[in-house]
Tab-separated table of C-alpha atoms and ligand atoms in Angstrom:
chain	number	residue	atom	x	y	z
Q	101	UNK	CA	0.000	0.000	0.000
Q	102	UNK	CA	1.757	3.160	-0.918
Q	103	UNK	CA	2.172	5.431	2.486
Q	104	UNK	CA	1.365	8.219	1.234
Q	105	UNK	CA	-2.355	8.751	-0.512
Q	106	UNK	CA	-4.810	11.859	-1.687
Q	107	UNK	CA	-7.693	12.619	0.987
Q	108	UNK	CA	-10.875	13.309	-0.500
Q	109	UNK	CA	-13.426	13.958	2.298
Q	110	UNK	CA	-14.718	17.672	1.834
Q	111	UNK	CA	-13.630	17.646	-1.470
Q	112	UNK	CA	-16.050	19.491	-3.065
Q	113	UNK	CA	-18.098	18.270	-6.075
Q	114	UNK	CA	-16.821	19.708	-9.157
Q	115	UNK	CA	-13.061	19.845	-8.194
Q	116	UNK	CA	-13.107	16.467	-6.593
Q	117	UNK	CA	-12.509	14.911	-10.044
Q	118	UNK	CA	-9.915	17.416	-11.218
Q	119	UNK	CA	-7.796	16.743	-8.172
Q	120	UNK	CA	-7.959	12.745	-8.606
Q	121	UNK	CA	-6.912	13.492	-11.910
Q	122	UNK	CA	-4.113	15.902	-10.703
Q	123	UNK	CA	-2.511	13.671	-8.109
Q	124	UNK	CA	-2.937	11.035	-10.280
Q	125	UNK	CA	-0.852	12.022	-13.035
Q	126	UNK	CA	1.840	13.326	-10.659
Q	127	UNK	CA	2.363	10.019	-9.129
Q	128	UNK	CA	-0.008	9.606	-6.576
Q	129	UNK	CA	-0.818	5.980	-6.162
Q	130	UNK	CA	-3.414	5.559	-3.200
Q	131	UNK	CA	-6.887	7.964	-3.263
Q	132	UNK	CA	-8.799	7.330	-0.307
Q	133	UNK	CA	-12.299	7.709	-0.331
Q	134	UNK	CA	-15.920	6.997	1.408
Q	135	UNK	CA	-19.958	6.752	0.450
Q	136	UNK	CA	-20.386	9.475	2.887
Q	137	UNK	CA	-17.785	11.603	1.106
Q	138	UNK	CA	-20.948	12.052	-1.592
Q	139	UNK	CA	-19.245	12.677	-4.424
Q	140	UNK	CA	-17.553	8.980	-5.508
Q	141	UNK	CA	-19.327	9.158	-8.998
Q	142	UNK	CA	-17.322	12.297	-9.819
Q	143	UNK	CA	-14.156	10.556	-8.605
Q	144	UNK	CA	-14.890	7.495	-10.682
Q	145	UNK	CA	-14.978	9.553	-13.522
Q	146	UNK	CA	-11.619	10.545	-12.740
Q	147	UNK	CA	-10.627	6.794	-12.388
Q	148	UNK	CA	-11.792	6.438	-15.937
Q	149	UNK	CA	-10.160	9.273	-17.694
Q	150	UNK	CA	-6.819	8.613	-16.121
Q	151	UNK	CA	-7.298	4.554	-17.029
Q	152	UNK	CA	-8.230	5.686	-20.741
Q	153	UNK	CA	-5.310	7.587	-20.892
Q	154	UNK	CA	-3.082	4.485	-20.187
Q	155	UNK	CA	-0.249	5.748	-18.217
Q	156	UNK	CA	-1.858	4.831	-15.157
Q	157	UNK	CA	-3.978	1.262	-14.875
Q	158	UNK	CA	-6.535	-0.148	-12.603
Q	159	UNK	CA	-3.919	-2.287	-10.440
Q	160	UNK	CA	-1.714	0.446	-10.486
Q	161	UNK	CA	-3.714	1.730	-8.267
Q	162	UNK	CA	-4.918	1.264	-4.450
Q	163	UNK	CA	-8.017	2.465	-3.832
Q	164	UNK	CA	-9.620	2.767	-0.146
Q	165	UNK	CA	-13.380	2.912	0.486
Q	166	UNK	CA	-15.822	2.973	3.628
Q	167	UNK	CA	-18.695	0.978	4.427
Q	168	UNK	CA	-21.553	3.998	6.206
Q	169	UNK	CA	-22.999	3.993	8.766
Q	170	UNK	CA	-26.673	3.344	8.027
Q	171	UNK	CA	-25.469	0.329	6.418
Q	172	UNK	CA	-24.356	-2.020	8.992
Q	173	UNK	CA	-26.977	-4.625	8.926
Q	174	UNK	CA	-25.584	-7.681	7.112
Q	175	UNK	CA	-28.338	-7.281	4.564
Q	176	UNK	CA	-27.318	-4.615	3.104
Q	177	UNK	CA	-23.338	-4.618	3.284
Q	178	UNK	CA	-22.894	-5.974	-0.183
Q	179	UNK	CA	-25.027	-3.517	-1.988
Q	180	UNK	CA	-23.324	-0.615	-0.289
Q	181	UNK	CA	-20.125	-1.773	-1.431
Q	182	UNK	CA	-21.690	-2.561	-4.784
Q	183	UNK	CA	-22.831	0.581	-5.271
Q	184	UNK	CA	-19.296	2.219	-4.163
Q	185	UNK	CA	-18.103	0.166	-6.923
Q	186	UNK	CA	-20.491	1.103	-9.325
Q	187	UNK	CA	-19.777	4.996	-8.129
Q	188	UNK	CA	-16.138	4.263	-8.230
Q	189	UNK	CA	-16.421	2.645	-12.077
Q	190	UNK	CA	-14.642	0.118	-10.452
Q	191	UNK	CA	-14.143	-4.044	-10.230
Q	192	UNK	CA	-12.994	-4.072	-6.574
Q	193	UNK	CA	-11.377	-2.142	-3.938
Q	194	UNK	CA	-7.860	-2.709	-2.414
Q	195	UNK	CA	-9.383	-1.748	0.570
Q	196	UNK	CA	-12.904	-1.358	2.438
Q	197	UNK	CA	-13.314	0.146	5.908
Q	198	UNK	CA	-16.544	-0.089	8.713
Q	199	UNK	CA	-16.466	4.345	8.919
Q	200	UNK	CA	-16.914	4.151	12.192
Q	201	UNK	CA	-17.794	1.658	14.956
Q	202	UNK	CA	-21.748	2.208	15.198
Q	203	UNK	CA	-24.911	1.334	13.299
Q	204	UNK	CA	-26.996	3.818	12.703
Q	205	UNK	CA	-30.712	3.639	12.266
Q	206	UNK	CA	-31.486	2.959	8.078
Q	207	UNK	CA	-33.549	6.232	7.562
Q	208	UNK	CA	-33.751	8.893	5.080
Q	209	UNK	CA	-31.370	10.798	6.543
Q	210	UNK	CA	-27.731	9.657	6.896
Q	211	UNK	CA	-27.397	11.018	10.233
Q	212	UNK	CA	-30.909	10.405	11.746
Q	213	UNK	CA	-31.204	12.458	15.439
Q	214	UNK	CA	-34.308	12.217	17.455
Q	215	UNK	CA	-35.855	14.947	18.784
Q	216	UNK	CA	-33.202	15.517	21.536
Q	217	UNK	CA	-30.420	15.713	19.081
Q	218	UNK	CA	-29.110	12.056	19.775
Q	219	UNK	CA	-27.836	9.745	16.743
Q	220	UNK	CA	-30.664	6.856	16.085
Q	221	UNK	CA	-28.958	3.912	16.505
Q	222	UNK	CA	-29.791	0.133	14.931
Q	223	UNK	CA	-29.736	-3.101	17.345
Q	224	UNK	CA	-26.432	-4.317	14.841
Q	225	UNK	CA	-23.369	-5.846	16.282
Q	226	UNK	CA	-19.756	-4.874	15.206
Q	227	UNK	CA	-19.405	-8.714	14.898
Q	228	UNK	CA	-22.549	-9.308	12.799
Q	229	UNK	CA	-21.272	-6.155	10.085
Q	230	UNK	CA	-18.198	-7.990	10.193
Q	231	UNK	CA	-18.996	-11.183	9.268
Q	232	UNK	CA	-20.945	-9.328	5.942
Q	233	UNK	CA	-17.274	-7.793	5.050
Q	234	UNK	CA	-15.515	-10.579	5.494
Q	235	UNK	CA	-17.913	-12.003	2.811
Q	236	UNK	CA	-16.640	-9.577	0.641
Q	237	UNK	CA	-13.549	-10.655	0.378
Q	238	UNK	CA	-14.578	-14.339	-0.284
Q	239	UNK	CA	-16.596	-12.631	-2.967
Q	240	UNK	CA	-13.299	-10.939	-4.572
Q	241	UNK	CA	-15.284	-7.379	-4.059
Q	242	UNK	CA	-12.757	-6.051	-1.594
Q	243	UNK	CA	-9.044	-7.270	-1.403
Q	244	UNK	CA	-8.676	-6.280	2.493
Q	245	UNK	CA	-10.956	-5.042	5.114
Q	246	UNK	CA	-10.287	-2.532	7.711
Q	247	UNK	CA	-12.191	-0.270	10.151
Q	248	UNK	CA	-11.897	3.555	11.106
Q	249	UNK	CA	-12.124	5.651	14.122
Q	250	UNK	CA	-12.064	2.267	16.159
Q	251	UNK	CA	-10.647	2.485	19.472
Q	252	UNK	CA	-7.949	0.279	21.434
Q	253	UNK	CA	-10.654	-1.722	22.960
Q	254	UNK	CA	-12.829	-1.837	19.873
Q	255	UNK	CA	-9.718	-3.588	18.143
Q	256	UNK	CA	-9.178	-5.821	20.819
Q	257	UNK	CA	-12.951	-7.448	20.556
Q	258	UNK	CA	-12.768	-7.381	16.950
Q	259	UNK	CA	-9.593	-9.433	16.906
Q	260	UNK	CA	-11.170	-12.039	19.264
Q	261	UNK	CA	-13.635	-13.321	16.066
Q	262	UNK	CA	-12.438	-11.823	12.736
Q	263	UNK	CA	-11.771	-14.569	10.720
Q	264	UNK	CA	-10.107	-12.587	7.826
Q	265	UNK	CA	-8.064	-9.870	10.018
Q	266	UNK	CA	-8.292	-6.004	9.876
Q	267	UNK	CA	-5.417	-4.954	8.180
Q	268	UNK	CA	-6.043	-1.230	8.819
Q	269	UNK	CA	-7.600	1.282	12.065
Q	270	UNK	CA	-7.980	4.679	10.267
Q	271	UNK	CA	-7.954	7.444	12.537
Q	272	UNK	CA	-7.332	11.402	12.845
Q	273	UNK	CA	-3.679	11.573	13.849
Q	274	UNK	CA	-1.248	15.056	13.732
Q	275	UNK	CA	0.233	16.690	16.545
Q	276	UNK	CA	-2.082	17.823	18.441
Q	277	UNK	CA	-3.701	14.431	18.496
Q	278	UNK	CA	-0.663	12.000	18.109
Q	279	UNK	CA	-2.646	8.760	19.642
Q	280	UNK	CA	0.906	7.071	20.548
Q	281	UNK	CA	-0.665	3.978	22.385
Q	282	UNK	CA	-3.377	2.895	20.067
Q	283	UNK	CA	-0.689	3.642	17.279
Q	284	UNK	CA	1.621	1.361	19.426
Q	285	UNK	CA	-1.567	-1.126	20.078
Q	286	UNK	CA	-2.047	-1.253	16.102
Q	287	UNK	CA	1.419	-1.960	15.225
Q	288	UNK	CA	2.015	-4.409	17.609
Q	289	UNK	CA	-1.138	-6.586	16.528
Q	290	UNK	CA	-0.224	-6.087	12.613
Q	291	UNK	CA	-2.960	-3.336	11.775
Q	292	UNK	CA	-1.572	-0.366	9.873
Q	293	UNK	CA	-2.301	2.685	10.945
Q	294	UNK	CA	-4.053	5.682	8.444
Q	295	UNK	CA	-3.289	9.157	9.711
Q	296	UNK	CA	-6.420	11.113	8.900
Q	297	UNK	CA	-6.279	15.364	9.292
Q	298	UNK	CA	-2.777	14.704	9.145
Q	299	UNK	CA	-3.002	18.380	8.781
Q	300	UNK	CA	-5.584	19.048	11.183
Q	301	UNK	CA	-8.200	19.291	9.082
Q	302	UNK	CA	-10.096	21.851	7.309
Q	303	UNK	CA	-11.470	25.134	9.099
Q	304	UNK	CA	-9.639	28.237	10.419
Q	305	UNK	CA	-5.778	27.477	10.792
Q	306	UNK	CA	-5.391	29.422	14.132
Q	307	UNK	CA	-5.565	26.898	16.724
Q	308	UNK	CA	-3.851	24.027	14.018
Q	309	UNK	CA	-0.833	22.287	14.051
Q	310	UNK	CA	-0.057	23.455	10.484
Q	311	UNK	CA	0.223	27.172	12.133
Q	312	UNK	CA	2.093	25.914	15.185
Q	313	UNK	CA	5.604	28.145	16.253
Q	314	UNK	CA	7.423	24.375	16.276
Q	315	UNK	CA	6.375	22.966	13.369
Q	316	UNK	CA	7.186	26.792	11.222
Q	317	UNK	CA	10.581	26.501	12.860
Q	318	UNK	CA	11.299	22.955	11.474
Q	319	UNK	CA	9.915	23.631	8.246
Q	320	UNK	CA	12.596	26.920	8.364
Q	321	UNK	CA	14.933	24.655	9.090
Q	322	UNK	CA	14.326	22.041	6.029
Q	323	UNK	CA	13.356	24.687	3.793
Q	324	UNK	CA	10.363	22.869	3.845
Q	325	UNK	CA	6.603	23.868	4.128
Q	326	UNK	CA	4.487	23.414	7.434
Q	327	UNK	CA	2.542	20.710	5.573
Q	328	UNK	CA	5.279	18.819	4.706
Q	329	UNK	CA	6.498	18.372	8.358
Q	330	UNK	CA	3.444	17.468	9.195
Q	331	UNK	CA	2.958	14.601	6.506
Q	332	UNK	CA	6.629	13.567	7.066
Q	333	UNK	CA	6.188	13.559	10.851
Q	334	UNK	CA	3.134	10.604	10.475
Q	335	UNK	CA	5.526	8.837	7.569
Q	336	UNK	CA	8.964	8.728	10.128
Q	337	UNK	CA	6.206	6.824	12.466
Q	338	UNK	CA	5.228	4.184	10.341
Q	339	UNK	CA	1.999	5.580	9.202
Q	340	UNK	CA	0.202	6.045	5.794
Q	341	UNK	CA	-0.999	9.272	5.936
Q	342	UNK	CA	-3.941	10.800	3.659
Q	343	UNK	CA	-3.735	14.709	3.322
Q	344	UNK	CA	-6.272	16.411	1.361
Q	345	UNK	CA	-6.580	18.948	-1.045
Q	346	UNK	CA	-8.095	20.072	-4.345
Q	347	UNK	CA	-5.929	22.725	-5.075
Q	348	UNK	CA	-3.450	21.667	-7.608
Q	349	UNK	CA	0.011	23.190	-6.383
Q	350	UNK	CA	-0.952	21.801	-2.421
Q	351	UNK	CA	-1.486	18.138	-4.192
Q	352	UNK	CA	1.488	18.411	-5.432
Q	353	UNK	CA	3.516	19.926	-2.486
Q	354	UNK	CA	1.791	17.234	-0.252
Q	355	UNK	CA	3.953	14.991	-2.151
Q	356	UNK	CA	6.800	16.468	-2.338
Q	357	UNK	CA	8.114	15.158	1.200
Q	358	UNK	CA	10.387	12.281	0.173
Q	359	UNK	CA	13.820	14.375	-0.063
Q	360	UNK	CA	14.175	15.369	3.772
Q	361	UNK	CA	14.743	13.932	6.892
Q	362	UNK	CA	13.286	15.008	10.480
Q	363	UNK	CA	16.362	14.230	13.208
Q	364	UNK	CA	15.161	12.008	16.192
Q	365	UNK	CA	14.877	15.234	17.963
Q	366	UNK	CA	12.446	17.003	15.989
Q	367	UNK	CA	10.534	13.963	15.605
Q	368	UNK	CA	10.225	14.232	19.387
Q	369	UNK	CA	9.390	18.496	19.700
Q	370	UNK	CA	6.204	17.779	17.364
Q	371	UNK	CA	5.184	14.675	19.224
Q	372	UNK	CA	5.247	17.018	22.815
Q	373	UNK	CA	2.878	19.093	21.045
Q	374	UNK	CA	-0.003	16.344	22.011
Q	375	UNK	CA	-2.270	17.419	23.421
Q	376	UNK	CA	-5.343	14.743	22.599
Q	377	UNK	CA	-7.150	17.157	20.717
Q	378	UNK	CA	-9.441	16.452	17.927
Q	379	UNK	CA	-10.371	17.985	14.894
Q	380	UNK	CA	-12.968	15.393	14.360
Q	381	UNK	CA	-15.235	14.697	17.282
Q	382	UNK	CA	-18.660	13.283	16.244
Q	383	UNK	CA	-20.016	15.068	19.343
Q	384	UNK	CA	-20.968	17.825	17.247
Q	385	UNK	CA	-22.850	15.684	15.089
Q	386	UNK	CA	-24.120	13.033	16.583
Q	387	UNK	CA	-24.705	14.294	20.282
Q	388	UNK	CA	-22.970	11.569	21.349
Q	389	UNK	CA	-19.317	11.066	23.308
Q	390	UNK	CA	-18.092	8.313	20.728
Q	391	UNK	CA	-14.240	7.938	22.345
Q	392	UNK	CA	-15.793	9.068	25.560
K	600	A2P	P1	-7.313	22.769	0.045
K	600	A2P	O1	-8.117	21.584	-0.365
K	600	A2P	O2	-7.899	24.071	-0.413
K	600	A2P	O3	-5.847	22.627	-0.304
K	600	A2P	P2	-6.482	17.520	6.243
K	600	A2P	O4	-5.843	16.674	5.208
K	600	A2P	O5	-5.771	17.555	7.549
K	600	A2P	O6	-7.948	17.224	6.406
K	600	A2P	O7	-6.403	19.047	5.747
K	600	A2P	C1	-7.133	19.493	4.656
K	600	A2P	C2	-7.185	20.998	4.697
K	600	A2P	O8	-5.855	21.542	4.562
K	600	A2P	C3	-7.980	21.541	3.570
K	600	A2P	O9	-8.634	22.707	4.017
K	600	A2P	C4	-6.929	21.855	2.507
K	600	A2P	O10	-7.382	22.896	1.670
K	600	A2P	C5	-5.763	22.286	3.355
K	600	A2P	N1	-4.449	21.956	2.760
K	600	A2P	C6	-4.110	20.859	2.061
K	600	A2P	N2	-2.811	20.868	1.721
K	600	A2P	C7	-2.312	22.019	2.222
K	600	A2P	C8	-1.012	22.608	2.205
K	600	A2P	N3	0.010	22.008	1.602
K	600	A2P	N4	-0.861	23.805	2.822
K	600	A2P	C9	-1.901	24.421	3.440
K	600	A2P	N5	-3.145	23.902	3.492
K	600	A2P	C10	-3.351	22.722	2.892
């Protein structure tokens, strides 16, 4: 799996597919993507303009999707990751993920809240969804299966039944939220580890790692950018990392972080700037303390 891929949640439609096509063409190898992200038909149509072209193929390729939340039951597993594929213009995926460790009630809405502002949930077990994506494999749709935002103890009941083993826990690491034991947890049990928001996401850049005094220092020092610390602080630990952007000169800056070294020591200054926040807290959504 290359370590380094193109993030395309918030992506907006209409520049989604130009910036597939973008990193594509300068080398990315690994797009990572999601139902929820609502716009995978525009980024399969990048898939297929890059394939027609023929510099870039199919296998050339590793491609990451996630499984939503409103489709947990074991029903309906298959025909959510059909219809990725279909979206995709795709035969399989390298890669499918459970989004996040809770069933949501099938509704309408993707994000169903009752009247007190509470996420509806469905009676579905993490073990019964599993089963369903381990199916998918047997069924060549997926090549690996994975789960995001899971937590230490998630993974450990997980690993107590899954028959065809998560090869991946996706979750928001940077700075500010470096996660050093479930990284250490993950590693140690043979999951990778996917940095999400390696950047700290999108939103104002005041209170964010990329506008921190020690990362603009080390990127000083490396003649470097702020972003590019920040991806090649998650690659020095051992992590694929997923940045996102859909502005043409930041895809291809994001990549540009092979040709420099961060010492031990600086390594260590940006992983002291922990402080377990997170960018990403479905509190706000779903009125409910998920890693609480
Ligand atoms: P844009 O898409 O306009 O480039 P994360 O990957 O942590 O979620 O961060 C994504 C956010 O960071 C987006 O708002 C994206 O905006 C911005 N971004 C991506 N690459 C860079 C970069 N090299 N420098 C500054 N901001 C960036």
């Amino acid at each position: 799996m290359p370590q380094l891929g193109l993030g395309t949640w918030r992506s907006e439609p209409g520049k989604v597919g130009a910036a597939v096509e973008t990193a594509l063409k300068i080398g990315y190898r690994h797009i990572d993507c999601a139902a929820i992200y609502m716009n995978e038909p525009e980024v399969g149509e990048a898939f297929s303009r890059v394939f027609a072209q023929g510099d870039v193929a199919r296998e050339d390729i590793f491609v990451t999707s996630k499984l939503w939340n409103n489709k947990h039951h074991p029903d309906v597993v298959e025909e959510a990751c059909r219809q990725t594929l279909t979206d995709l213009q795709l035969e399989y995926l390298d890669l499918y993920l459970i989004h996040w460790g809770i069933a949501f009630k099938p509704s309408k809405e993707k994000e169903p809240l009752d009247e007190t502002g509470l996420i509806m949930t469905e009676p579905v077990s993490i073990q019964d969804t599993w089963r369903a994506m381990e199916s998918l494999v047997e069924k060549g749709l997926v090549k690996s299966i994975g789960v995001a935002n899971f937590t230490t103890a998630m993974l450990i009941d997980l690993l107590t039944y899954a028959k065809v083993k998560p090869v991946m826990n996706q979750v928001e690491i940077h700075p500010y939220n470096a996660q050093p034991e479930l990284v250490n947890f993950c590693l140690a049990k043979d999951v990778a580890v996917t940095a999400y928001s390696p950047l700290g996401s999108h939103g104002d850049a005041s209170n964010k790692p990329i506008s921190d005094a020690a990362v603009l220092s080390i990127a000083k020092a490396h003649n470097k950018t702020p972003a590019q610390v920040l991806i090649r602080w998650s690659l020095q630990r051992g992590l694929v990392v997923i940045p996102k952007s859909t502005n043409p000169d930041r895809i291809a800056e994001n990549a540009n972080v092979f040709d420099f070294e961060l010492s031990d020591a600086e390594m260590e200054k940006l992983t002291k700037l922990n402080r377990n926040y997170r960018f990403v807290d479905p509190i706000e959504w779903w009125g409910l303390g998920y890693f609480n």
